[in-house]
Coordinates of C-alpha atoms in Angstrom, one line a residue:
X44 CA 10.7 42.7 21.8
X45 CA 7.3 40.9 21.8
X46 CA 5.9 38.0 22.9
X47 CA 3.3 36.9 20.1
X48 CA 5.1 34.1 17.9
X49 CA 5.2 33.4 14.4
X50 CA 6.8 30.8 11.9
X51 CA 9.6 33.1 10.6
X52 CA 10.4 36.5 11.2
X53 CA 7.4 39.2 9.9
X54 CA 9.4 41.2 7.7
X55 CA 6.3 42.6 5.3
X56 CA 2.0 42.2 5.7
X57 CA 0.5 42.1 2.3
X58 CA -3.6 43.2 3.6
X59 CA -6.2 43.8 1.1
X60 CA -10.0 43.7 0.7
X61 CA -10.5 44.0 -3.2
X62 CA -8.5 47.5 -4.0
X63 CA -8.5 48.6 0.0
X64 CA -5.4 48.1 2.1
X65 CA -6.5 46.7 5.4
X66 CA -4.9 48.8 8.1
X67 CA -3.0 46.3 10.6
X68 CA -0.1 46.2 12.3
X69 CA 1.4 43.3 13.7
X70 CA 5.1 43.7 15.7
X71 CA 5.8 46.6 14.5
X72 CA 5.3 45.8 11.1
X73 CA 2.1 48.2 9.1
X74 CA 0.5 46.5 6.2
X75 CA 0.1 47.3 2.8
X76 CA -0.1 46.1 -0.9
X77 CA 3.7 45.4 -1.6
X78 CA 4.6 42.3 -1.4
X79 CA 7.8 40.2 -2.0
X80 CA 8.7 37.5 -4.6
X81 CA 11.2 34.4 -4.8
X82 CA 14.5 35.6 -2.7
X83 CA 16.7 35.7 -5.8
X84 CA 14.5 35.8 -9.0
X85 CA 12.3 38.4 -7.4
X86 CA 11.5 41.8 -6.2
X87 CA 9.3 43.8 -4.3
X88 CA 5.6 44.4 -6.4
X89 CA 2.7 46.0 -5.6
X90 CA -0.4 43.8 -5.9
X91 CA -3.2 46.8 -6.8
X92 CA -6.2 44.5 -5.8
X93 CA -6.8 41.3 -4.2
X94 CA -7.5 39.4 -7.2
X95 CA -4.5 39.9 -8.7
X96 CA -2.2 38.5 -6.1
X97 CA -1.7 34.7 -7.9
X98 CA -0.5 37.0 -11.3
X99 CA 1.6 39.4 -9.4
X100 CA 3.4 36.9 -7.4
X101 CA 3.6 34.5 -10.8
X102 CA 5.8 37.5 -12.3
X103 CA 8.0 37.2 -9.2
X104 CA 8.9 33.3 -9.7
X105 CA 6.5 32.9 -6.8
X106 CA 3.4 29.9 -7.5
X107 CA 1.2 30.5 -5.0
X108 CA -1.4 27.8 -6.0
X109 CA -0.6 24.4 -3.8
X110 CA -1.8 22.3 -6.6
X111 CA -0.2 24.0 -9.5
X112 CA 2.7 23.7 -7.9
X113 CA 2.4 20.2 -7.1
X114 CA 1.0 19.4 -10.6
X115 CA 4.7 21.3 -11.7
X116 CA 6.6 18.8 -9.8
X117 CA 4.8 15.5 -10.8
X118 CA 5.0 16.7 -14.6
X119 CA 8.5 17.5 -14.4
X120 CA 9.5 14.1 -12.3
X121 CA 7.6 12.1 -14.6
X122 CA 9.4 13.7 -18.0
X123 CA 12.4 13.1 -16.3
X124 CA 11.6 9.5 -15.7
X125 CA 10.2 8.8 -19.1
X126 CA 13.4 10.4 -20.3
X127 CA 15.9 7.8 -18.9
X128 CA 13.6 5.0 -18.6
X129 CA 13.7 5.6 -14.9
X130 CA 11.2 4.8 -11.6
X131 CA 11.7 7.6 -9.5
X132 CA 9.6 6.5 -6.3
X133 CA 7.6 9.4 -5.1
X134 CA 6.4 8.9 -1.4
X135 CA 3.1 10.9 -0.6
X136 CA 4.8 12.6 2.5
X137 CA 8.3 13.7 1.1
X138 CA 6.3 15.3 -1.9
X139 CA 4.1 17.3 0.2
X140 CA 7.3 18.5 2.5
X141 CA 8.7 19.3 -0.5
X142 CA 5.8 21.0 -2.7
X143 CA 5.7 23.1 0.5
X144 CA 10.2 24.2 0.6
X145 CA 9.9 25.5 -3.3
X146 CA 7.8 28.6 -4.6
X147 CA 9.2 27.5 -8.1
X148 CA 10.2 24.1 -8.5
X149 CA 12.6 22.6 -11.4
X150 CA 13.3 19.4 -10.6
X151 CA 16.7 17.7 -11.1
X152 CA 19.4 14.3 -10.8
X153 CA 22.7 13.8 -9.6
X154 CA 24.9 10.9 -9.2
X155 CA 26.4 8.9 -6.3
X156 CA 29.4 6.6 -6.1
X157 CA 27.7 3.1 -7.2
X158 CA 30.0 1.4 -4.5
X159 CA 27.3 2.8 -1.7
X160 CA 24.8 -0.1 -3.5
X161 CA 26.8 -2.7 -1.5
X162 CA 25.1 -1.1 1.5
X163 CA 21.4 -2.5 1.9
X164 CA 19.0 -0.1 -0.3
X165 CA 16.8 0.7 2.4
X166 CA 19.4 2.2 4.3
X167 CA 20.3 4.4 1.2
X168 CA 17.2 5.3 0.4
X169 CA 16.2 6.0 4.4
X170 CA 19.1 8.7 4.5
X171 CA 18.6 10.3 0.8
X172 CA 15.1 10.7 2.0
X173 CA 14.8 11.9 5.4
X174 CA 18.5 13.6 5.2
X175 CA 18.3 15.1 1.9
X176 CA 14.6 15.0 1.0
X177 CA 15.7 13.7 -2.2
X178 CA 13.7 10.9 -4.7
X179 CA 15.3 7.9 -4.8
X180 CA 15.8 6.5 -8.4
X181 CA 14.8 2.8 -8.9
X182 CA 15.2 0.4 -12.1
X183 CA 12.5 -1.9 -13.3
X184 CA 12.9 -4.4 -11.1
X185 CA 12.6 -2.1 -8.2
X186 CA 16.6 -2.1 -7.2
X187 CA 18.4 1.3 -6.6
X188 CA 20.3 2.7 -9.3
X189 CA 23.3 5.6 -8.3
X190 CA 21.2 8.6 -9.1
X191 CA 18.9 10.9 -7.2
X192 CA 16.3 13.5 -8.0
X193 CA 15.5 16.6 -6.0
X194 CA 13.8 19.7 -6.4
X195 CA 15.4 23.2 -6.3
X196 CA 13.6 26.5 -5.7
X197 CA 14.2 28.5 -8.5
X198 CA 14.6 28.0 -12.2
X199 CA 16.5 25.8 -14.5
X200 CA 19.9 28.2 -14.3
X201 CA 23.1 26.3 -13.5
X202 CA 21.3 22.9 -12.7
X203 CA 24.7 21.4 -13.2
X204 CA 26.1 23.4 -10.2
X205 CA 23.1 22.8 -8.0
X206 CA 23.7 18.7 -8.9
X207 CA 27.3 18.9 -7.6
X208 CA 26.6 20.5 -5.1
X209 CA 23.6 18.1 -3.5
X210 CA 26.3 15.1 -4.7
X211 CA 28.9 16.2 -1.9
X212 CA 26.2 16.5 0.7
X213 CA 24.5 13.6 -0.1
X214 CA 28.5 11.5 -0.3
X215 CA 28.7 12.8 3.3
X216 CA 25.5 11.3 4.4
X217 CA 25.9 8.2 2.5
X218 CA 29.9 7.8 4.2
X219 CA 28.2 7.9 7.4
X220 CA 25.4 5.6 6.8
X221 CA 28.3 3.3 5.5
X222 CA 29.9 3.8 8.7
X223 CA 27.0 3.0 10.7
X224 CA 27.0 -0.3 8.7
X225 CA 29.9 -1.4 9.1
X226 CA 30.5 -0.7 13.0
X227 CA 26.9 -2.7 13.5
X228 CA 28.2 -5.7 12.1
X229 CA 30.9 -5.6 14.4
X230 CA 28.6 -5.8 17.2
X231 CA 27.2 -9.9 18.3
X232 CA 23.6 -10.3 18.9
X233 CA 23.6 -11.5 22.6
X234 CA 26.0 -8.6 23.5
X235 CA 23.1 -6.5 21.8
X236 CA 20.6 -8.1 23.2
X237 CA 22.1 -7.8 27.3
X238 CA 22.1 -3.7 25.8
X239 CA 18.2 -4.1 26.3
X240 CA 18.3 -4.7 29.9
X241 CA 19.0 -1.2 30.2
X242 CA 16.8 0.6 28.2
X243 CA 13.5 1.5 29.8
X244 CA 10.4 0.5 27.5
X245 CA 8.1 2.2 30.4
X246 CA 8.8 2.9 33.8
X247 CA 5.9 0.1 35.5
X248 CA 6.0 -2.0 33.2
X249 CA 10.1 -2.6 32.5
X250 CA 13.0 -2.8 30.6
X251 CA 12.9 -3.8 27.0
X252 CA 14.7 -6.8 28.0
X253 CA 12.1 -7.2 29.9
X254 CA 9.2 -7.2 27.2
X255 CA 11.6 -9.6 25.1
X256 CA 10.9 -12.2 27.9
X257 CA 7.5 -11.6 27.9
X258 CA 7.5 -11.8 24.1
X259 CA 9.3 -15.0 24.1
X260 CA 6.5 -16.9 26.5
X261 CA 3.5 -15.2 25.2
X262 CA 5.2 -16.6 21.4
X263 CA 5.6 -19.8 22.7
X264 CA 2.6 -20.1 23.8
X265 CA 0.5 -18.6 20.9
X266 CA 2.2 -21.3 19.7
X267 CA 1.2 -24.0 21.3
X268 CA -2.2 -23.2 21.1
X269 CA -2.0 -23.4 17.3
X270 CA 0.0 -27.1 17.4
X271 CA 2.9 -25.3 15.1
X272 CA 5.2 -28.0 14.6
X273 CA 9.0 -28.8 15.9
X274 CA 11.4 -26.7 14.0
X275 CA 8.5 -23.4 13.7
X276 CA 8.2 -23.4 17.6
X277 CA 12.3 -23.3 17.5
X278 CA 11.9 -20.2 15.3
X279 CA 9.4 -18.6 16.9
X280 CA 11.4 -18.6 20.2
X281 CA 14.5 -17.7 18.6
X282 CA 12.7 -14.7 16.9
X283 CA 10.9 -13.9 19.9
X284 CA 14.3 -13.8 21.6
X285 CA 16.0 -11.6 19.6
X286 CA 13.3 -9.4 17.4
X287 CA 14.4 -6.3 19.7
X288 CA 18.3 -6.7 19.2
X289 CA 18.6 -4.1 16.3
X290 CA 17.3 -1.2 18.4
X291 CA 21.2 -0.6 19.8
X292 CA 22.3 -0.6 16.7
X293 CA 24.3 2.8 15.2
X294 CA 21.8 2.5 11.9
X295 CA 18.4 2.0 14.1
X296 CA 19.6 5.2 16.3
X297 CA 20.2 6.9 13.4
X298 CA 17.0 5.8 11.6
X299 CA 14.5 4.8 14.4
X300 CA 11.9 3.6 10.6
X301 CA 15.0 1.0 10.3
X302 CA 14.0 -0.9 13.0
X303 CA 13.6 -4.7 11.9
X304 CA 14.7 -3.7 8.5
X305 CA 18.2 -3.8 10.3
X306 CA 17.4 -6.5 12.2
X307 CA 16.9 -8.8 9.6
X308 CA 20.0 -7.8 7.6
X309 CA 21.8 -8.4 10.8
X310 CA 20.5 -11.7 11.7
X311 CA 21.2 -12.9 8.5
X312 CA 24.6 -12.0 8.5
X313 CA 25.1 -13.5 11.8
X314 CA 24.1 -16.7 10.6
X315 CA 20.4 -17.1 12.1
X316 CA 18.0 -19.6 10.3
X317 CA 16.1 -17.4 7.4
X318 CA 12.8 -17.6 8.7
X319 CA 14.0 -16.3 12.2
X320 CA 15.9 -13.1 10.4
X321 CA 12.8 -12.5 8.4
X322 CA 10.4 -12.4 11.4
X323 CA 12.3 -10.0 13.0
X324 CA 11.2 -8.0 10.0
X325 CA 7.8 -8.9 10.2
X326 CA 7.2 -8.6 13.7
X327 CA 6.9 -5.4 13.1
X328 CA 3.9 -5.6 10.3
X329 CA 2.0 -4.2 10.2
X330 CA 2.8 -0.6 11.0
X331 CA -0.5 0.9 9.7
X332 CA -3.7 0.2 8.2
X333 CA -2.1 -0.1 4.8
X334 CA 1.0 -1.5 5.6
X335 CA 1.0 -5.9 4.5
X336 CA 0.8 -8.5 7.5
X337 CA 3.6 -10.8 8.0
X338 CA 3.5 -13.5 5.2
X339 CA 5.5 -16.2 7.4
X340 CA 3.9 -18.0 10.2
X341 CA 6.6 -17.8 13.0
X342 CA 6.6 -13.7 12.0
X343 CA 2.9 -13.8 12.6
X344 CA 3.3 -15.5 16.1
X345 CA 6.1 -13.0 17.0
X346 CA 4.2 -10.1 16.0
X347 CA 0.9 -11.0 17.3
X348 CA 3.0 -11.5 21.3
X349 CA 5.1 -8.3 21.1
X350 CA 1.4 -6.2 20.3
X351 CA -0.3 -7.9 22.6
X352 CA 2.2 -7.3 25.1
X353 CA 2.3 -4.0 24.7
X354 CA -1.5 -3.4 24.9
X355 CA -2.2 -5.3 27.8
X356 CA 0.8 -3.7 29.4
X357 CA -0.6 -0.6 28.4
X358 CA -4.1 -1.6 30.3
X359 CA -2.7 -3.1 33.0
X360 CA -1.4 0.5 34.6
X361 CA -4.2 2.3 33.2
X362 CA -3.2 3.4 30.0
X363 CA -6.3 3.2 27.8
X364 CA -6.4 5.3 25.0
X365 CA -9.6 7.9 24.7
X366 CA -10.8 10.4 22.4
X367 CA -7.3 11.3 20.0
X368 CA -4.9 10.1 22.8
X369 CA -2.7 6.9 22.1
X370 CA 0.3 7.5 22.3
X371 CA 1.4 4.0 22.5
X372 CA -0.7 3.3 19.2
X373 CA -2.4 0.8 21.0
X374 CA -5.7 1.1 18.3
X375 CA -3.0 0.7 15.4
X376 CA -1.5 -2.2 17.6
X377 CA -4.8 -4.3 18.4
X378 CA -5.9 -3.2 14.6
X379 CA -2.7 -5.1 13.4
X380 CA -3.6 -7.8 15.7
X381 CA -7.3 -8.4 14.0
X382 CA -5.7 -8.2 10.3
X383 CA -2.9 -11.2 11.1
X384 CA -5.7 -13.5 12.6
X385 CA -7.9 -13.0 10.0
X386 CA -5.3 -12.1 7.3
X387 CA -3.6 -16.1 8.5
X388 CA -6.7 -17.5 8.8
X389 CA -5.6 -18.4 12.2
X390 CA -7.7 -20.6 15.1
X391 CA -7.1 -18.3 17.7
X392 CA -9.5 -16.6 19.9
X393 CA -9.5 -13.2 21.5
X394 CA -9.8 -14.7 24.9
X395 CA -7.4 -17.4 24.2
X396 CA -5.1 -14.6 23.3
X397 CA -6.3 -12.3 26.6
X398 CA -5.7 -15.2 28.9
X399 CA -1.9 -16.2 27.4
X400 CA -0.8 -12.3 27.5
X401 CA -2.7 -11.6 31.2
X402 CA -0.6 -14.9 32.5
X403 CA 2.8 -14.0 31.3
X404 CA 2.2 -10.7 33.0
X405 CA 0.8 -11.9 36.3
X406 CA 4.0 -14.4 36.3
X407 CA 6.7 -11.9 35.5
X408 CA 5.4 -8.6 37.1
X409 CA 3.2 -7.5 39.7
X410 CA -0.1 -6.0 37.6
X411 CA -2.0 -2.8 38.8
X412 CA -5.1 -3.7 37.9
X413 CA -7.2 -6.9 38.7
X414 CA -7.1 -9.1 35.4
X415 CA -10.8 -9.9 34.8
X416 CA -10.9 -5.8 35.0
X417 CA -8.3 -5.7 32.3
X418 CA -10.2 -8.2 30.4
X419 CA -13.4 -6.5 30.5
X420 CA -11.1 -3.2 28.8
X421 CA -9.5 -5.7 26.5
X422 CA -12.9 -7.0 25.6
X423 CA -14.6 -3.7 24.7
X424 CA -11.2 -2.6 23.2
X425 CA -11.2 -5.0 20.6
X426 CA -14.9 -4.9 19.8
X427 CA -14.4 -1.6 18.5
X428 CA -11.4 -2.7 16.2
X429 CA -13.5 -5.8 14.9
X430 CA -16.6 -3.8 14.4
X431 CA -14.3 -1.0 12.6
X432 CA -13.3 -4.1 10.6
X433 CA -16.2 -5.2 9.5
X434 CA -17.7 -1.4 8.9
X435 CA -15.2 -1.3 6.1
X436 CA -17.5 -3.7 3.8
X437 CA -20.6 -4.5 5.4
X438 CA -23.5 -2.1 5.9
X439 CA -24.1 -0.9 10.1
X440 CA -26.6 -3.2 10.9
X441 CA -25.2 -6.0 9.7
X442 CA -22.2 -5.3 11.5
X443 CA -24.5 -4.9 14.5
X444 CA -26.3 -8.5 13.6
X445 CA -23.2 -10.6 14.0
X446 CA -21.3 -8.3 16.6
X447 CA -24.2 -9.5 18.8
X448 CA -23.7 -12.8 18.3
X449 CA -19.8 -12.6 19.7
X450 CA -16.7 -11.1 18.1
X451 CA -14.6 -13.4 20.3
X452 CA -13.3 -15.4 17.1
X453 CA -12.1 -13.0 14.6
X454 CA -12.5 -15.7 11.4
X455 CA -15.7 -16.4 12.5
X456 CA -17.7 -13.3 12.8
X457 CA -16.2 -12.0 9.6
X458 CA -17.1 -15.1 8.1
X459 CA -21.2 -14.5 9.5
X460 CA -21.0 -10.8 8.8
X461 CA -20.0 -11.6 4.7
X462 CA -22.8 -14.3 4.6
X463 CA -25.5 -11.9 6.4
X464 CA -24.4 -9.8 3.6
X465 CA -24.8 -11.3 0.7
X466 CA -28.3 -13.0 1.9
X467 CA -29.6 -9.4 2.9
X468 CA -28.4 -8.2 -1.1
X469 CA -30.6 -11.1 -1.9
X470 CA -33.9 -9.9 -1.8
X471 CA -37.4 -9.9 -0.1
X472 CA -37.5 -13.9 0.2
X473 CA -34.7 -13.5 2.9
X474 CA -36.5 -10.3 4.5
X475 CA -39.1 -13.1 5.0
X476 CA -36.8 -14.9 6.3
X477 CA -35.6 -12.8 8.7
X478 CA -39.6 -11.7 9.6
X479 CA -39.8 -15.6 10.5
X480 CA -36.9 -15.6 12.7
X481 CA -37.6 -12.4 14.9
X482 CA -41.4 -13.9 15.2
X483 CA -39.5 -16.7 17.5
X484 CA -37.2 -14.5 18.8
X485 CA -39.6 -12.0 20.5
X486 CA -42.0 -14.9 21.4
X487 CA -39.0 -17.1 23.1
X488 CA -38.1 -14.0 25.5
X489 CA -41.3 -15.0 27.4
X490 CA -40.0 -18.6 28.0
X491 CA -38.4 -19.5 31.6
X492 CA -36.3 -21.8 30.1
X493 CA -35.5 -23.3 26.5
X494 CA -36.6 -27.0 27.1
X495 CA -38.5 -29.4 25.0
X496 CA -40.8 -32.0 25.6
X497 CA -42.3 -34.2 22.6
X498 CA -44.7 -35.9 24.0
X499 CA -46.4 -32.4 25.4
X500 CA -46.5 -32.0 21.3
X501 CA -50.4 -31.4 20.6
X502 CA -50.4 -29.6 16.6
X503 CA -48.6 -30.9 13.5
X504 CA -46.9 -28.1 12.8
X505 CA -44.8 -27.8 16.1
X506 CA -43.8 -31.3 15.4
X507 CA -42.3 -30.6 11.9
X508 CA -40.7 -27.9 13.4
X509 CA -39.1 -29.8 16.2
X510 CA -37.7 -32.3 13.4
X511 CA -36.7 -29.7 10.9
X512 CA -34.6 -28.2 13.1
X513 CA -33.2 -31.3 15.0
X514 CA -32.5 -32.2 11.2
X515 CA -30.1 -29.4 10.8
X516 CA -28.7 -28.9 14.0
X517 CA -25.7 -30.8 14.2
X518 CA -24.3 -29.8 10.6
X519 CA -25.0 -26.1 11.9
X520 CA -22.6 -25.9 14.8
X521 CA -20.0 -28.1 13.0
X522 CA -20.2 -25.0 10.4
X523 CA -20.3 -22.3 13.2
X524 CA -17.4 -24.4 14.5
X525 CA -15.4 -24.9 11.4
X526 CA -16.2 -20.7 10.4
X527 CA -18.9 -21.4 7.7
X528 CA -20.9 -18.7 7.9
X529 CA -22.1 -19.4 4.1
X530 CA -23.5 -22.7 5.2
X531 CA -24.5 -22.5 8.3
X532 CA -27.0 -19.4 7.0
X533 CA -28.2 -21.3 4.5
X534 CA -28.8 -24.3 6.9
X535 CA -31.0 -21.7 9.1
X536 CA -32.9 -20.6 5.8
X537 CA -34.0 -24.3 5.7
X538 CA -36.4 -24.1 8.5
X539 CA -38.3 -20.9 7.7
X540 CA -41.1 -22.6 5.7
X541 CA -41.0 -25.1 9.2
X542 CA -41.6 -21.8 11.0
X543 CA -43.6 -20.2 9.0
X544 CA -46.7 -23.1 9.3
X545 CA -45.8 -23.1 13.0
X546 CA -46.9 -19.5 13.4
X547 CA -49.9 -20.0 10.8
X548 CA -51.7 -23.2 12.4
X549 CA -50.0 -23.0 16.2
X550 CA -51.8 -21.3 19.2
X551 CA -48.2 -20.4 21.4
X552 CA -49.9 -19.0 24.3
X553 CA -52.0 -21.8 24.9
X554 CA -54.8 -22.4 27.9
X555 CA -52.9 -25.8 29.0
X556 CA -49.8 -24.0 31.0
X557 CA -47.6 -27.1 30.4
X558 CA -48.1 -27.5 26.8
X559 CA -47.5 -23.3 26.3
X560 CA -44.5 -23.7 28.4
X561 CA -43.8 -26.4 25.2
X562 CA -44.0 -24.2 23.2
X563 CA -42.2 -21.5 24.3
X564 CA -39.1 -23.5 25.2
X565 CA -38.9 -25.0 21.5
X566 CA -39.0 -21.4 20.2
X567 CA -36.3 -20.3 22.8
X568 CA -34.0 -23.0 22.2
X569 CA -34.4 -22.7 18.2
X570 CA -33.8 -19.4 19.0
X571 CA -30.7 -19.9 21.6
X572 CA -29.0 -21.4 18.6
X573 CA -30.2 -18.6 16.3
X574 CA -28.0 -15.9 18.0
X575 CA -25.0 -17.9 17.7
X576 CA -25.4 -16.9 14.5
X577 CA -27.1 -13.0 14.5
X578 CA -28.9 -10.7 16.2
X579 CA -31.8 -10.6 13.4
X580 CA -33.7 -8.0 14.9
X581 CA -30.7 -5.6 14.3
X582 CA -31.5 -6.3 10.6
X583 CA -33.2 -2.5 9.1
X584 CA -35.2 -3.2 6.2

């Protein structure tokens, strides 16, 4: 009869300002200070003023306190627990859908037929959880044991009823995951695999058999850029090839969150090579911020190609997340990205990885988009996942310092960033430092050109610092090269006293145009090499 919705049906309005009723109505339905307790251990009760509600609904088996409750639940699970030297793994989202069905929780165990342990845990576990929204009951070792714990709403009357009860539904859901099981493995890889060709991943950009290819080339060629040897290439392209098989599986349909945890199961009962059933797994890692990267190599190269697939797919027809909307979790995809190359201390650069991903595409589908546009997206993209990166340990100018200086190699600038760090934490000698090198970086934006000429050398002092830094040079790029941001810092702290009696006995902006012009180019090409490092003027003291 009306249009305005609600959660459930309004069968009562408790409204009440200290002893006052509020006068409402809503559907049809007139407010007033009665209100209703738990369905079966309750009755109707009049709550005489507003601070009594908490007590009045208490006396009807009602906890209307979302942490009391909670509290209840975690007490009572970890009794239990204690009790029979159990783990009962509580997941942070299952208790809060649970905390959230009860009014007045009394937790309890049943039993399942052991036999259903012969089916991989994660499956078991999977369907007790998001079937049942029961707590799955592990032994010290973390391996599932035949029991379960849920939580009933209501009191501790009959427990043994409510078990036998929850054991039937549960044997139901269990046969069924066993059934799933069993049919999968009935099913061969490459008849899965030609499955793929007709499920659409997006409508411009393709099948998913069509992102497998593009997996596979980007794979192989992620690894060839890192020299992997013989038999790792093998498995990456065998990884690569089939890391998507497991989503036409009965289990995976049934559990989309089973995806690669099948996989991997499958493979390795079809006989593949353990490294290649594990990265089908691990391509997958890591699913959020908190989640581990792959520990294997060739399930690091798989992963890193199907994510950067996706996101430049994603870019190349215009789909760029903003604001809240992703829904292709492109940040969470490029995030995972950043954590494997700095995670596997891998020498692989952004662009490297830009170029590889933008070529497969170009060669195996028409792109929307020019590709030094996409780039530029990609570019700015990632920066913001590297700066969020770094933002996690290092103070905001900092971050700003070495983001400057190029993000482009993910080692690298994490390397700079934890170097700047720690020197800044040092004390005033380094703000000194610092003072030194932004005194030849705002002078050196007045040269034409960074060029040096010795014999236009007139004072001691721009001699020194002409050696001094020709003295470090070469060890400082083979540190910036080799991701030593420690050392090559420490090699740049060398020359401040070099700069410092420069700037105390040295006239830059001589009369004699040729020998400033001198000048000014040894500052700018000191300083030229200086940014490779930092921005030191982003520095706030």
């Amino acid at each position: 009869s009306y249009e305005y919705k609600f959660i459930r049906p309004i069968r009562w309005i408790t409204a009440l300002f200290g002893t006052d009723v509020i006068d409402l109505e809503v559907t049809g339905v007139k407010s007033g200070n009665v209100t209703r307790g738990h369905r079966f251990l309750g009755t109707e009760a009049v709550v005489p003023e507003a601070g009594a509600y908490q007590e009045v609904l208490r006396g009807q088996h009602v906890i209307v306190d979302v942490k009391e409750r909670e509290g209840m639940i975690l007490e009572q699970i970890e009794s239990l627990a204690a009790e029979k030297n159990w783990t009962i793994a509580v997941k942070d989202d299952l208790l809060e859908e649970v905390l959230f069905l009860v009014e007045t929780p009394t937790v309890l165990f049943g039993t399942f037929d052991p036999s259903f342990l012969n089916i991989p845990q994660e499956v078991l576990i999977t369907s007790m959880r998001e079937h049942q929204r029961y707590f799955p009951v592990l032994d010290g070792q973390g391996q599932l044991l035949p029991f379960f714990v849920t939580v009933r709403n209501g009191d501790k009357r009959s427990l043994d009823v409510i078990a036998k009860g929850n054991e039937k539904v549960l044997r139901a859901r269990l046969s069924d995951a066993k059934f799933f099981y069993e049919e999968d493995q009935k099913l061969e890889i490459k008849d899965a695999l030609s499955k793929l060709e007709s499920i659409v991943f997006h409508e411009e950009i393709g099948t998913v058999g069509d992102k497998v290819r593009r997996i596979r080339r980007i794979a192989d060629q992620i690894g060839e850029a890192l020299q992997i040897s013989g038999t790792d290439s093998e498995s990456v392209s065998r990884a690569a090839d089939i890391c998507k098989f497991d989503l036409v599986t009965q289990m995976v349909y049934e559990f989309p969150e089973l995806q690669g945890v099948m996989g991997e199961d499958y493979a390795r009962k079809a006989g593949e090579r353990e490294d290649v059933a594990k990265a089908v797994f691990e391509h997958y890692q890591p699913r959020s911020a908190s989640d581990d990267v792959p520990s294997s190599l060739v399930g690091s190269i798989v992963s890193i190609a199907d994510k950067i697939d996706t996101i430049v797919g994603c870019f190349s027809i215009g789909i760029i997340p903003t604001g809240s909307q992703d829904p292709y979790a492109l940040r969470r995809q490029s995030q995972g990205i950043v954590q494997i190359l700095l995670a596997k201390q891998m020498p692989l650069t952004l662009s490297q990885l830009f170029d590889i991903a933008l070529g497969v595409h170009a060669e195996l589908r028409s792109l929307d988009r020019q590709p030094d546009d996409i780039r530029k997206d990609l570019v700015e993209f990632f920066g913001l996942r590297v700066k969020k990166l770094l933002s996690e340990t290092l103070r905001y100018d900092v971050v700003d310092a070495v983001i400057s200086a190029g993000f482009d190699d993910v080692i690298s600038v994490v390397s700079r960033g934890e170097a700047l760090m720690q020197a800044v934490n040092s004390g005033d000698d380094f703000k000194t430092t610092v003072e030194s090198f932004n005194r030849v970086s705002n002078l050196a934006a007045k040269a034409e050109k960074a060029e040096v000429q010795e014999p236009l050398f007139v004072e001691e002092a721009e001699s020194n610092l002409f050696r001094a830094w020709q003295s470090i040079t070469a060890d400082y790029h083979t540190a910036l090269s080799e991701r030593d941001g420690a050392k090559a810092l420490a090699l740049l702290a060398d020359i401040k006293e070099a700069v410092t009696k420069f700037f105390d006995s040295v006239m830059v902006m001589a009369e004699d145009e040729r020998v400033r012009a001198n000048r000014l180019g040894l500052l700018a090409s000191i300083d030229r090499d200086l940014k490779q490092f930092a921005d030191f003027n982003k520095l706030v003291w």
